[in-house]
mmCIF file of C-alpha atoms and ligand atoms in Angstrom:
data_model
loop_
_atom_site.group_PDB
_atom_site.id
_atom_site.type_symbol
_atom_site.label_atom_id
_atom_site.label_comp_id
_atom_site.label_asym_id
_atom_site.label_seq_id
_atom_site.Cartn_x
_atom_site.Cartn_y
_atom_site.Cartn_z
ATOM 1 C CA UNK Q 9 37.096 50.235 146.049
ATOM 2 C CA UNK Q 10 40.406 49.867 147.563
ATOM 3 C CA UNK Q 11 43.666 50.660 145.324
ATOM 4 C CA UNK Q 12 46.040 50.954 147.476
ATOM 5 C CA UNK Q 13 47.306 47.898 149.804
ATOM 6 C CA UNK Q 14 49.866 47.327 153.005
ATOM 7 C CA UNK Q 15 52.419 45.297 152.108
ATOM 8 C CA UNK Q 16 56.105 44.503 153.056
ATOM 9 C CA UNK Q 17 58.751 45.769 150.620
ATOM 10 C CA UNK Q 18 62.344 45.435 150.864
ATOM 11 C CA UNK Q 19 64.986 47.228 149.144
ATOM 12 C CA UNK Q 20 68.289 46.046 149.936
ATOM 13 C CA UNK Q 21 69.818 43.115 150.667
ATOM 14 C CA UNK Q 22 69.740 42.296 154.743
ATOM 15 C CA UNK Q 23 68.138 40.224 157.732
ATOM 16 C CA UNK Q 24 65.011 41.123 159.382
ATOM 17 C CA UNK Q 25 65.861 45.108 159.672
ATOM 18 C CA UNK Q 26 65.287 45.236 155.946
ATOM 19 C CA UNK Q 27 61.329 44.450 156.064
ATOM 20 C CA UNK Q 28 59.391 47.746 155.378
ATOM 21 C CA UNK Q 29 55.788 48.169 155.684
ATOM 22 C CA UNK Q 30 54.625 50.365 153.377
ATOM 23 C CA UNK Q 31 51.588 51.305 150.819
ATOM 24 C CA UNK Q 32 51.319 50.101 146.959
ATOM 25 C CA UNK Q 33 48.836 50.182 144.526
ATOM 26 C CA UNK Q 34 46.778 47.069 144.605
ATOM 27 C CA UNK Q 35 47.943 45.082 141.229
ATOM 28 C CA UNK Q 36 44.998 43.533 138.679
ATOM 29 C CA UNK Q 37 45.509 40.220 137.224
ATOM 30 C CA UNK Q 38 47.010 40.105 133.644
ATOM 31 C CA UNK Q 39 45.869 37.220 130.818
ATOM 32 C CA UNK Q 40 46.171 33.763 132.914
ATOM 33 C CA UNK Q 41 46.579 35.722 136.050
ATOM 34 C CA UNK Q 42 44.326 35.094 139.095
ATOM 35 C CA UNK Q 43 44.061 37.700 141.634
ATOM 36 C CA UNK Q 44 43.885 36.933 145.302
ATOM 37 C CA UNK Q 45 43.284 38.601 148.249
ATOM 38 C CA UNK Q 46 45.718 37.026 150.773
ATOM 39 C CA UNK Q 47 44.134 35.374 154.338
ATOM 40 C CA UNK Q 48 47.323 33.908 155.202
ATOM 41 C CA UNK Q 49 50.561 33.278 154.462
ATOM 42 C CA UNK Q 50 53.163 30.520 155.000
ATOM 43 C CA UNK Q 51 56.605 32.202 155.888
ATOM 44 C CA UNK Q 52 59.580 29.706 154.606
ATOM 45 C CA UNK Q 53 63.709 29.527 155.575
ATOM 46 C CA UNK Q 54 63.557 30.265 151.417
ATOM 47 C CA UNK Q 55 61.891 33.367 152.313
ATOM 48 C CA UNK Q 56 64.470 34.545 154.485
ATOM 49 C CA UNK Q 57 67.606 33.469 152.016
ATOM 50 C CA UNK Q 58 65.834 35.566 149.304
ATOM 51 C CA UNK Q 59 65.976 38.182 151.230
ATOM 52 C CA UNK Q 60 69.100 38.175 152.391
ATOM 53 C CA UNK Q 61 70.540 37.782 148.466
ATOM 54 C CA UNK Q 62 71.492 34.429 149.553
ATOM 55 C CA UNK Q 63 69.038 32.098 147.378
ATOM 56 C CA UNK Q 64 68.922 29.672 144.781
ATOM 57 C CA UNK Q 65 68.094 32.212 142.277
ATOM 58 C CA UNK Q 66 68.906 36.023 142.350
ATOM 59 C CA UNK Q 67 66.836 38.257 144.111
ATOM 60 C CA UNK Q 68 66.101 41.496 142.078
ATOM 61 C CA UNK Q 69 65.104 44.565 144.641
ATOM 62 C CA UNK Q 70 63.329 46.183 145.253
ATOM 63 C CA UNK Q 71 60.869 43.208 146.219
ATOM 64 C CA UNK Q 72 58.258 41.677 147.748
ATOM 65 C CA UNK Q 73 58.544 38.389 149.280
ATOM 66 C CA UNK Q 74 56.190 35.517 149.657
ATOM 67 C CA UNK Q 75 55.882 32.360 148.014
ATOM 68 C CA UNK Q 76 53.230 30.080 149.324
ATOM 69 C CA UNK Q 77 49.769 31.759 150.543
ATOM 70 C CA UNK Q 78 45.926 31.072 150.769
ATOM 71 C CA UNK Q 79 42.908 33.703 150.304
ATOM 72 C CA UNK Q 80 40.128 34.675 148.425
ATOM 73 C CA UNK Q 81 39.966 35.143 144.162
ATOM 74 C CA UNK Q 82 38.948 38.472 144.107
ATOM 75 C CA UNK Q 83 39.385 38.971 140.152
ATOM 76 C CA UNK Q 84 40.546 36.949 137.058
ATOM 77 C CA UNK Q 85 42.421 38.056 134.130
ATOM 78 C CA UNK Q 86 41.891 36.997 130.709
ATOM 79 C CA UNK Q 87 41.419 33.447 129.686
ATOM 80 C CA UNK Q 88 41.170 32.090 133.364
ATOM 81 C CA UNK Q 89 38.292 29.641 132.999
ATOM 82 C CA UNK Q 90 38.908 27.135 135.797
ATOM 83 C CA UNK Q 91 38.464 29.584 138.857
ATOM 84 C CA UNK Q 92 36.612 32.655 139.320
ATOM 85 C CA UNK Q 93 36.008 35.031 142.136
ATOM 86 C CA UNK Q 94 35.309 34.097 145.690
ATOM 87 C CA UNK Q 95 36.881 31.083 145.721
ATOM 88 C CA UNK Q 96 39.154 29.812 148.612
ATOM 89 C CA UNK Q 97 42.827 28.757 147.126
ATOM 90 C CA UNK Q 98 46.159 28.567 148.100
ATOM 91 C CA UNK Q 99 49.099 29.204 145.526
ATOM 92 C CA UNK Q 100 52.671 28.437 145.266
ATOM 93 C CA UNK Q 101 55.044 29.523 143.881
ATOM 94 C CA UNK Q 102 56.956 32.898 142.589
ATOM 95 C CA UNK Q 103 56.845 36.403 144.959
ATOM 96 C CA UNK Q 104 54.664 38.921 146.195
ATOM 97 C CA UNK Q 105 52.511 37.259 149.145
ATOM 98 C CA UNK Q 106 53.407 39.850 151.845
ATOM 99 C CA UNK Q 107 50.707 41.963 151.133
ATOM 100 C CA UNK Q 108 46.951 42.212 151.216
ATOM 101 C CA UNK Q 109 46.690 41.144 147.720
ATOM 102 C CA UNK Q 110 48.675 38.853 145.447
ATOM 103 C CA UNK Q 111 48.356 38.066 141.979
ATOM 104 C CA UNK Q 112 49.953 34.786 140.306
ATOM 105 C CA UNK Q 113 49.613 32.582 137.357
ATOM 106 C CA UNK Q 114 46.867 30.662 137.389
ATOM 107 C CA UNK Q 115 49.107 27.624 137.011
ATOM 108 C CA UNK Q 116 50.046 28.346 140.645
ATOM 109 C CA UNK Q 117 46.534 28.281 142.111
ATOM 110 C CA UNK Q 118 45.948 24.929 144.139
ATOM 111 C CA UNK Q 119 42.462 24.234 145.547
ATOM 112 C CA UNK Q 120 41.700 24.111 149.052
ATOM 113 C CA UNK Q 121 39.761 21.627 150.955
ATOM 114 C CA UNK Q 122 36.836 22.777 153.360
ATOM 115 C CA UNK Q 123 38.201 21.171 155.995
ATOM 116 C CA UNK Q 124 41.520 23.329 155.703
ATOM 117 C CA UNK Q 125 41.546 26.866 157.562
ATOM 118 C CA UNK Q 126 43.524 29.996 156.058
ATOM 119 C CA UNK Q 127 46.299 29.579 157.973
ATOM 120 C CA UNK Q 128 46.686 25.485 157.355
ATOM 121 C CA UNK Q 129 46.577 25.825 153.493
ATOM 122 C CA UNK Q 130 48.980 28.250 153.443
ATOM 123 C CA UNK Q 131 51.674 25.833 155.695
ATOM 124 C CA UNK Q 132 50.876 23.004 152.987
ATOM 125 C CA UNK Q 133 51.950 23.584 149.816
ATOM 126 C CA UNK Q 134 56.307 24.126 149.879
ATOM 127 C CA UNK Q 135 56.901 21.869 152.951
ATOM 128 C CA UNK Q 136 53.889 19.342 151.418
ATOM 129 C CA UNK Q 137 55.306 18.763 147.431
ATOM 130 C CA UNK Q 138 58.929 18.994 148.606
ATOM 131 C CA UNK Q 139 58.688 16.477 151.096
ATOM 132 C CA UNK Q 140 57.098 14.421 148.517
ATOM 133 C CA UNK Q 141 59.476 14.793 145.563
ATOM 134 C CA UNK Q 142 61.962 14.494 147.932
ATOM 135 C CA UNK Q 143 61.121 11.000 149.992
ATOM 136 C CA UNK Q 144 59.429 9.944 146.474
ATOM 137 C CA UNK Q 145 60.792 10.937 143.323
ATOM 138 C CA UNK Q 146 64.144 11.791 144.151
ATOM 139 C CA UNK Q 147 64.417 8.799 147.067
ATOM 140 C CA UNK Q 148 62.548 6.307 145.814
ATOM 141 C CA UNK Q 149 62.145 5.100 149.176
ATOM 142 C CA UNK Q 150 60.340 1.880 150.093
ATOM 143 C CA UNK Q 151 58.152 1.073 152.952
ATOM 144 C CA UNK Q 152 60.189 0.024 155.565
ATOM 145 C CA UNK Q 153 63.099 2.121 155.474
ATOM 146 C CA UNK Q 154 64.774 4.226 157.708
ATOM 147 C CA UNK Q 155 64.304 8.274 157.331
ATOM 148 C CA UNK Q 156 66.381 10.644 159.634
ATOM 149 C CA UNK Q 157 64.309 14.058 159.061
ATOM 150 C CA UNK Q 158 66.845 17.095 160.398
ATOM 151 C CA UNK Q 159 64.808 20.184 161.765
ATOM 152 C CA UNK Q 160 62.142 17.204 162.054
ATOM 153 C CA UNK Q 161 59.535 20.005 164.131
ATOM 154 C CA UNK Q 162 60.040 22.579 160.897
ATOM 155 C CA UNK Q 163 57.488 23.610 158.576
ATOM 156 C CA UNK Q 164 59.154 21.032 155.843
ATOM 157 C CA UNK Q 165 60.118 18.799 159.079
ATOM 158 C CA UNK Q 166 56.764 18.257 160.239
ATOM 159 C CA UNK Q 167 55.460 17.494 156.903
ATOM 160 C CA UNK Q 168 58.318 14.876 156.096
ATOM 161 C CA UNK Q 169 57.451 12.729 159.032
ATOM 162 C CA UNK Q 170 53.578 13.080 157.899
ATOM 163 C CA UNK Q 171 54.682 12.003 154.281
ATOM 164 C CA UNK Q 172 57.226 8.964 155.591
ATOM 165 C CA UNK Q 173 54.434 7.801 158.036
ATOM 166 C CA UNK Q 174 52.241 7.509 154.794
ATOM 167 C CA UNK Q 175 54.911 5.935 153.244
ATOM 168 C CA UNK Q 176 55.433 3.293 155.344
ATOM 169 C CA UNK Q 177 58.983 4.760 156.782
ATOM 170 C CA UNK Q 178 60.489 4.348 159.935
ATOM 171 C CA UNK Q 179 61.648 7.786 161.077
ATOM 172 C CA UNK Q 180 64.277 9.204 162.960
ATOM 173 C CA UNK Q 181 63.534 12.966 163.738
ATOM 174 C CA UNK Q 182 65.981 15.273 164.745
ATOM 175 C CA UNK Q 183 65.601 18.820 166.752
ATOM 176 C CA UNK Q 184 67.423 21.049 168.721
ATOM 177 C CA UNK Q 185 64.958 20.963 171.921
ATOM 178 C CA UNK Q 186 62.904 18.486 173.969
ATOM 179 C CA UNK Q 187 59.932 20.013 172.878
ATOM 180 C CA UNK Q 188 60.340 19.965 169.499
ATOM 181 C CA UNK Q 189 60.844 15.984 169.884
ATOM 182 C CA UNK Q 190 57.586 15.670 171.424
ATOM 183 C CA UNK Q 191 55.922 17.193 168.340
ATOM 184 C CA UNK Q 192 57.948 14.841 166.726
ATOM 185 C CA UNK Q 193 56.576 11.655 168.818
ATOM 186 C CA UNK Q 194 53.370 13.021 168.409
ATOM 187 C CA UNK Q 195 53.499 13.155 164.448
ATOM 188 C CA UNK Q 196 54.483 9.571 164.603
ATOM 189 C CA UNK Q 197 58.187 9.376 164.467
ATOM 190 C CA UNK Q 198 59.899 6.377 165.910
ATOM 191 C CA UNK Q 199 62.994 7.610 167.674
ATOM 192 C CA UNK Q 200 63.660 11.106 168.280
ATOM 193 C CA UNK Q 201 66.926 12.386 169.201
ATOM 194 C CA UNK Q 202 68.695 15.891 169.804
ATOM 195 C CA UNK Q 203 70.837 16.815 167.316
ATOM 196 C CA UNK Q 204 73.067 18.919 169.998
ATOM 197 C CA UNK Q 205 73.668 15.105 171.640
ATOM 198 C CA UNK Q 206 76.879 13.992 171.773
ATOM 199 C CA UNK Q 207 77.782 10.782 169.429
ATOM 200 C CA UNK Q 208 74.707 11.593 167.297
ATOM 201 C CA UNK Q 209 76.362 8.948 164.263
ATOM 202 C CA UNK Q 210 76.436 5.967 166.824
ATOM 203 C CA UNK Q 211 73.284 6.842 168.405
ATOM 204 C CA UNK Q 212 71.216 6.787 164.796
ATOM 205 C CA UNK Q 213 73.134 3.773 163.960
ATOM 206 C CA UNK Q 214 72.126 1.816 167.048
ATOM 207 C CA UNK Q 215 68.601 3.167 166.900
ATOM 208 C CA UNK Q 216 68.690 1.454 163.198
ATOM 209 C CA UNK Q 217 70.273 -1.997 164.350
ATOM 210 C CA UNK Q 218 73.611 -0.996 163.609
ATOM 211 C CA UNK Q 219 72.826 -0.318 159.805
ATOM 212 C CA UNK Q 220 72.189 3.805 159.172
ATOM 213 C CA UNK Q 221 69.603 5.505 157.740
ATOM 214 C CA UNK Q 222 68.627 4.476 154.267
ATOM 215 C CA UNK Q 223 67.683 8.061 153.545
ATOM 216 C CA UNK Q 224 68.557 11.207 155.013
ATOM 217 C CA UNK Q 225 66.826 14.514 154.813
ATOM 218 C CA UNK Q 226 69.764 16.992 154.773
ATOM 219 C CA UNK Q 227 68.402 20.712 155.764
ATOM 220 C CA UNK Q 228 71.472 22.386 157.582
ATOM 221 C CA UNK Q 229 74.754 21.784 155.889
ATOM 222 C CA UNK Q 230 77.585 23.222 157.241
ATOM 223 C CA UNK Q 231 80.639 21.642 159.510
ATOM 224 C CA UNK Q 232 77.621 18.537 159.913
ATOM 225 C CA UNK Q 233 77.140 17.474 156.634
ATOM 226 C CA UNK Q 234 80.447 15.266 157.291
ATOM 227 C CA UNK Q 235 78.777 13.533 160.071
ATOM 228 C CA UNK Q 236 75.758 13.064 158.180
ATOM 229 C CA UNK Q 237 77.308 11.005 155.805
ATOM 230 C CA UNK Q 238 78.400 8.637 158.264
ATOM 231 C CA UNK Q 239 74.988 8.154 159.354
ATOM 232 C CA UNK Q 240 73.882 6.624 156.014
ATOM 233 C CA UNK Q 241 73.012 2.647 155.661
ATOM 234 C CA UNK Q 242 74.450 0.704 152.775
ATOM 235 C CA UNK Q 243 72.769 2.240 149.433
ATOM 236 C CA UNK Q 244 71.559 5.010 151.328
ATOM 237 C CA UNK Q 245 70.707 8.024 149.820
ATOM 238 C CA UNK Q 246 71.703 11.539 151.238
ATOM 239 C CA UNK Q 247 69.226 14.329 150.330
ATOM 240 C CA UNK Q 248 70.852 18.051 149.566
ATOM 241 C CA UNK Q 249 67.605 19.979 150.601
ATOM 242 C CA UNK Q 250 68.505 23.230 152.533
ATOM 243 C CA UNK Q 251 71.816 24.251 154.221
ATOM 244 C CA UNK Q 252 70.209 26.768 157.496
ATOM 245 C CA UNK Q 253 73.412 26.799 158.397
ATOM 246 C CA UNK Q 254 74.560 29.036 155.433
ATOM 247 C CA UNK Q 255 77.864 27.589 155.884
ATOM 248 C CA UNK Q 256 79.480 25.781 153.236
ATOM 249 C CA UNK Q 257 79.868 21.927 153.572
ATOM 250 C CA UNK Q 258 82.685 19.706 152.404
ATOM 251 C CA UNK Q 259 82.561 16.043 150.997
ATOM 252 C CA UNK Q 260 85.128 13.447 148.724
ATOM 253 C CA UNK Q 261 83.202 11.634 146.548
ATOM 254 C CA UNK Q 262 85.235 8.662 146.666
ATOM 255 C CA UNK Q 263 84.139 7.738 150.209
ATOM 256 C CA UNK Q 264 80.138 7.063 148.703
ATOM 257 C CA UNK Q 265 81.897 4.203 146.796
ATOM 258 C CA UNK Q 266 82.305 2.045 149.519
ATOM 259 C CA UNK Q 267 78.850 1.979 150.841
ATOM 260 C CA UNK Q 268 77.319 2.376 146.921
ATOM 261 C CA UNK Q 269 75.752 5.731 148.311
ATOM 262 C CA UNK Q 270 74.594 8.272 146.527
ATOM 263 C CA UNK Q 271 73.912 12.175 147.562
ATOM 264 C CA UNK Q 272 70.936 13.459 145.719
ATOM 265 C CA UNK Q 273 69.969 17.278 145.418
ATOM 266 C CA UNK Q 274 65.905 18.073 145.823
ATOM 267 C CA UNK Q 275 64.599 21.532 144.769
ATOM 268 C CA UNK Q 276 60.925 22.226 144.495
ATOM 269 C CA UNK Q 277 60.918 24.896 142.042
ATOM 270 C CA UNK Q 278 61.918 23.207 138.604
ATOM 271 C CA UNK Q 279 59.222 20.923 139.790
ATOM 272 C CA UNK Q 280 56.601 23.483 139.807
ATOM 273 C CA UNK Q 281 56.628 23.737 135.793
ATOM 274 C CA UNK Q 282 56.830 20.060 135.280
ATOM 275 C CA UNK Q 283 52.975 19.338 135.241
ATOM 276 C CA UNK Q 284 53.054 15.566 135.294
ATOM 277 C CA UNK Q 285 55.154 15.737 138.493
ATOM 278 C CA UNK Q 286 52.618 18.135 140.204
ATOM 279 C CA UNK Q 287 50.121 15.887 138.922
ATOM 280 C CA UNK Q 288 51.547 12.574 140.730
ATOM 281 C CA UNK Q 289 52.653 14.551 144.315
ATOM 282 C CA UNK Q 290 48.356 16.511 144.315
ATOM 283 C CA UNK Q 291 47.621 12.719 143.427
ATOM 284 C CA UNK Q 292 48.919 11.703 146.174
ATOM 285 C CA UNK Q 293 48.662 14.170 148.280
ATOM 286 C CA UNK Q 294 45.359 15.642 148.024
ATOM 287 C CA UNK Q 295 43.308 11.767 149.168
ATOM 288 C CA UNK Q 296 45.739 12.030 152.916
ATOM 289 C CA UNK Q 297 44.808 15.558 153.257
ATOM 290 C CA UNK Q 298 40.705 14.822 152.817
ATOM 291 C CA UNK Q 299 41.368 11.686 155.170
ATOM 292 C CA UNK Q 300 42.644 13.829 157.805
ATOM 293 C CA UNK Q 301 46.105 11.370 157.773
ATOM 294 C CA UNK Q 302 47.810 14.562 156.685
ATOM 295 C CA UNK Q 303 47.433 18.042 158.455
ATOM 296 C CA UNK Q 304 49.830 20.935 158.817
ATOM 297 C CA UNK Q 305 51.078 21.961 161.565
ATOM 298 C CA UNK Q 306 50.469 25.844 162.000
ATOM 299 C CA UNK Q 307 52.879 27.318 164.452
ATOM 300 C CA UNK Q 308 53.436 30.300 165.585
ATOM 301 C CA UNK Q 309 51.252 33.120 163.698
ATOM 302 C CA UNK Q 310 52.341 36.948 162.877
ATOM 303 C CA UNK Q 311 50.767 39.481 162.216
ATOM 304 C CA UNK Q 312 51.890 41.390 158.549
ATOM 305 C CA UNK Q 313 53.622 44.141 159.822
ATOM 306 C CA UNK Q 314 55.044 41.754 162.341
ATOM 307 C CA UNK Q 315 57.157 39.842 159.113
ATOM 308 C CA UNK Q 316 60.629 41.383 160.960
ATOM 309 C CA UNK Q 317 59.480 39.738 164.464
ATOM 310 C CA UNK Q 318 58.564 36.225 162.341
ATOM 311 C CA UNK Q 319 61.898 36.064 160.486
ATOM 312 C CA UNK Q 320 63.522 36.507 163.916
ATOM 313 C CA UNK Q 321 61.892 34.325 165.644
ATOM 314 C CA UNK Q 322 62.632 31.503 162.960
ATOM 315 C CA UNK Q 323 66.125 32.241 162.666
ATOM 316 C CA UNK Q 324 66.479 31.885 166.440
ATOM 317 C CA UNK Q 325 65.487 28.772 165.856
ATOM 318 C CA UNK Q 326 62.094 28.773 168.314
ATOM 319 C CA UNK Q 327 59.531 27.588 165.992
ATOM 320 C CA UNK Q 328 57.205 24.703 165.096
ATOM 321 C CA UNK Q 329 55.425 23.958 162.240
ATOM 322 C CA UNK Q 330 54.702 26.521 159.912
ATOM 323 C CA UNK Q 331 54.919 30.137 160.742
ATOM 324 C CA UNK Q 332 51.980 32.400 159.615
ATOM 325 C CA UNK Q 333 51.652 36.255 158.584
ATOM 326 C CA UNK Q 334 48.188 37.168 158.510
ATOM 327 C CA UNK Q 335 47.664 40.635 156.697
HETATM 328 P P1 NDP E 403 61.882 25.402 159.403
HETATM 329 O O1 NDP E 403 60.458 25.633 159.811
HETATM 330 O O2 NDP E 403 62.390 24.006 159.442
HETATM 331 O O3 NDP E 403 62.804 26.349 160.282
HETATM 332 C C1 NDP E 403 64.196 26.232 160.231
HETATM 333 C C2 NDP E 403 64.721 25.210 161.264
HETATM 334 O O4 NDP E 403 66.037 24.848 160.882
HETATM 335 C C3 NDP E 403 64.863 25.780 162.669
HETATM 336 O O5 NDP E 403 63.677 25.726 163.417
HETATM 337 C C4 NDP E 403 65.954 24.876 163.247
HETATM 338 O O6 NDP E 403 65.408 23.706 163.834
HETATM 339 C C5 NDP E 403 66.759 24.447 162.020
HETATM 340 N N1 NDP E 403 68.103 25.029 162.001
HETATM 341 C C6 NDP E 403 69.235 24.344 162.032
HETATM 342 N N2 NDP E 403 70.283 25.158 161.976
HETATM 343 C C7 NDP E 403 69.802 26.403 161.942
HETATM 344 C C8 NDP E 403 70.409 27.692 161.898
HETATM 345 N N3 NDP E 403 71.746 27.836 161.878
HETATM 346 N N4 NDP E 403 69.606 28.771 161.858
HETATM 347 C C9 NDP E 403 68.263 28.636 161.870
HETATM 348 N N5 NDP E 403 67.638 27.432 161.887
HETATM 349 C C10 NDP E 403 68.414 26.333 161.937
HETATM 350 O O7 NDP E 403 62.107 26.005 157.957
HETATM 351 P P2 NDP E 403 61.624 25.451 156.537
HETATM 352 O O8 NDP E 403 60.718 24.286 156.704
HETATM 353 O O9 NDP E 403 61.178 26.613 155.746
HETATM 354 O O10 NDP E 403 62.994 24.960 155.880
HETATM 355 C C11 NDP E 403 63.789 23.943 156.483
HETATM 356 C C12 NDP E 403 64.959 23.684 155.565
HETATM 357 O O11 NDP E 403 64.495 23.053 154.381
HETATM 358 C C13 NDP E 403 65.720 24.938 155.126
HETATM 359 O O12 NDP E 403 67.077 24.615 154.984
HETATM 360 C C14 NDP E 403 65.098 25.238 153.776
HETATM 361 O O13 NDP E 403 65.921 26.010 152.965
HETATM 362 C C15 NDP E 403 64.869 23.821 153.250
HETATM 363 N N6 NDP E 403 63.804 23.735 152.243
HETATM 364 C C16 NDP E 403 64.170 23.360 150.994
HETATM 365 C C17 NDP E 403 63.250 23.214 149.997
HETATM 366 C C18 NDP E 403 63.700 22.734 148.659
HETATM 367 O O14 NDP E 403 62.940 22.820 147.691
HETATM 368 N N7 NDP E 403 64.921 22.240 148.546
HETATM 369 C C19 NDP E 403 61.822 23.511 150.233
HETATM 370 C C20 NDP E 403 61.522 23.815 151.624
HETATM 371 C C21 NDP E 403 62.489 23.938 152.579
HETATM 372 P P3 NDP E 403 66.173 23.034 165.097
HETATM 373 O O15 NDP E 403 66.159 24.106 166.129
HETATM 374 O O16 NDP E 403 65.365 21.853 165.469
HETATM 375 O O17 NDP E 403 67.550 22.694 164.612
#
């Protein structure tokens, strides 16, 4: 029986430099608490923000990060009737995956489908749900519209243009390389464009007839938020979803009036303990995933002790898809 596990701690706040291997004692599941032992995990731009003591919520060190993984139940705590050991799941949600073995609420457990490997269940469920609530419950967009997807060959990007094909969106995708696009085209997306080009507003608006985009998916923030706003369509809808830029962004509310346009903020978290919510995006999302219509895109893949190399590699912007630590 093993007790103690490898894992990646960190102590302070910092970039990549602050991610220690080291050895902990292998935690058991409490009541409602699944224990799993962890295949694969999906590394998220969250990930690295929480590290850095620049997230949403405050990070309390020292810590392990980790929020979306798939692996093996090894144990259940008290009261967990609806999975038991050896199955495969993936679970979002809270901290902790950088390690051999992860324990989280039961609420967070998600099944996975056969057809899914390790390493593709843990790339679905942030970039999956978000892109839903986002084009869906917060949009409310309606086949036919225009998307324009920033970081479009991302983990979340790559997802979004999965989730607006199944919409019935036209899509504008957005990277910083050619290749990127071409994972883009690939995917499905209509026009793909650089977003180093010069005259990006007039090139999106000519792409869209002259109209905008009726929705935007806004991931970098920063000095380009401005010029995103001129990209949006009459009643479009500007979507606050990540700033990668970590720079702050500036905006007068009086200039949505004349368009009617609205900027809307999307945050998966708060979603993650509304259960009808969940219920509607796993409805939805769970029949394109056993079609095949839906299917992560795994990029590049890490191993654990590697986690300083991964968040490197993502903030120098060079991957696709989802990036992977496998313990
Ligand atoms: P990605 O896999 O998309 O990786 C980040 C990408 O952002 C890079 O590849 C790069 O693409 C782009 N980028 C633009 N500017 C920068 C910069 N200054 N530094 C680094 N990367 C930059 O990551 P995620 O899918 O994890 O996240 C994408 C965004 O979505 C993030 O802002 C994240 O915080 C947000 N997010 C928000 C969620 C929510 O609930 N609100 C949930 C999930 C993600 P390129 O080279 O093409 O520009």
């Amino acid at each position: 029986m093993l007790w103690r596990m490898k894992a990646i701690q960190v102590q302070r706040a910092g970039g990549p430099e602050v991610l220690e291997l080291t050895d902990l004692p292998k935690p058991s599941p409490g009541p409602e608490q699944v224990l799993i032992r962890v295949e694969a995990v999906g590394l998220n731009f969250a990930d690295i923000l929480s590290v850095a003591g620049e997230y949403l919520v405050r990070t309390r060190y020292p810590m392990v990060p980790g929020m979306e993984f798939a692996g093996v139940i090894e144990s259940v705590g008290p009261g967990v009737e609806a999975y038991r050991p050896g199955q495969r799941v993936a679970a979002l949600g809270g901290s902790g995956a950088f390690a051999e073995y992860a324990v989280v609420s039961s609420r967070a457990v998600l099944p996975v489908p056969p057809s899914m490997s390790a390493a593709e269940a843990a790339a679905f469920p942030v970039s999956y749900y978000t892109a839903y609530f986002a084009l869906q419950t917060q949009a409310q967009a309606k086949p036919g519209e225009w998307v324009l997807i920033q970081a479009a060959a991302g983990a979340l990007g790559t997802a979004s243009i999965q989730i607006a094909k199944a919409l019935g969106l036209r899509v504008v995708a957005l990277a910083s390389r050619e290749e990127k696009l071409e994972l883009c085209r690939s995917l499905g997306a209509d026009i793909t464009l650089l977003s180093t080009q010069n005259n990006l507003v007039e090139a999106v608006k000519e792409a869209t007839g002259g109209r905008g985009v009726d929705i935007l998916m806004e991931v970098v923030g920063g000095a380009g938020f401005a010029q995103s706003l001129k990209m949006l369509a009459y009643r479009g809808r500007l979507l606050v979803i990540g700033s990668a830029s970590r720079e702050m962004a500036q905006m007068y509310p009086v200039s949505l009036m004349k368009g009617n346009q609205s900027v809307i903020g999307v945050w998966l978290t708060p979603f993650l303990s509304d259960p009808a919510a969940m219920q509607a995006a796993s409805q939805f999302l769970f029949p394109l995933v056993a079609s095949g219509q839906v299917r992560p895109v795994v990029g590049e893949r890490f191993k654990l002790e590697e986690a300083a190399k991964a968040f490197s590699f993502i903030l120098d912007r060079q991957n696709t898809g989802k990036v992977i630590l496998e313990p």
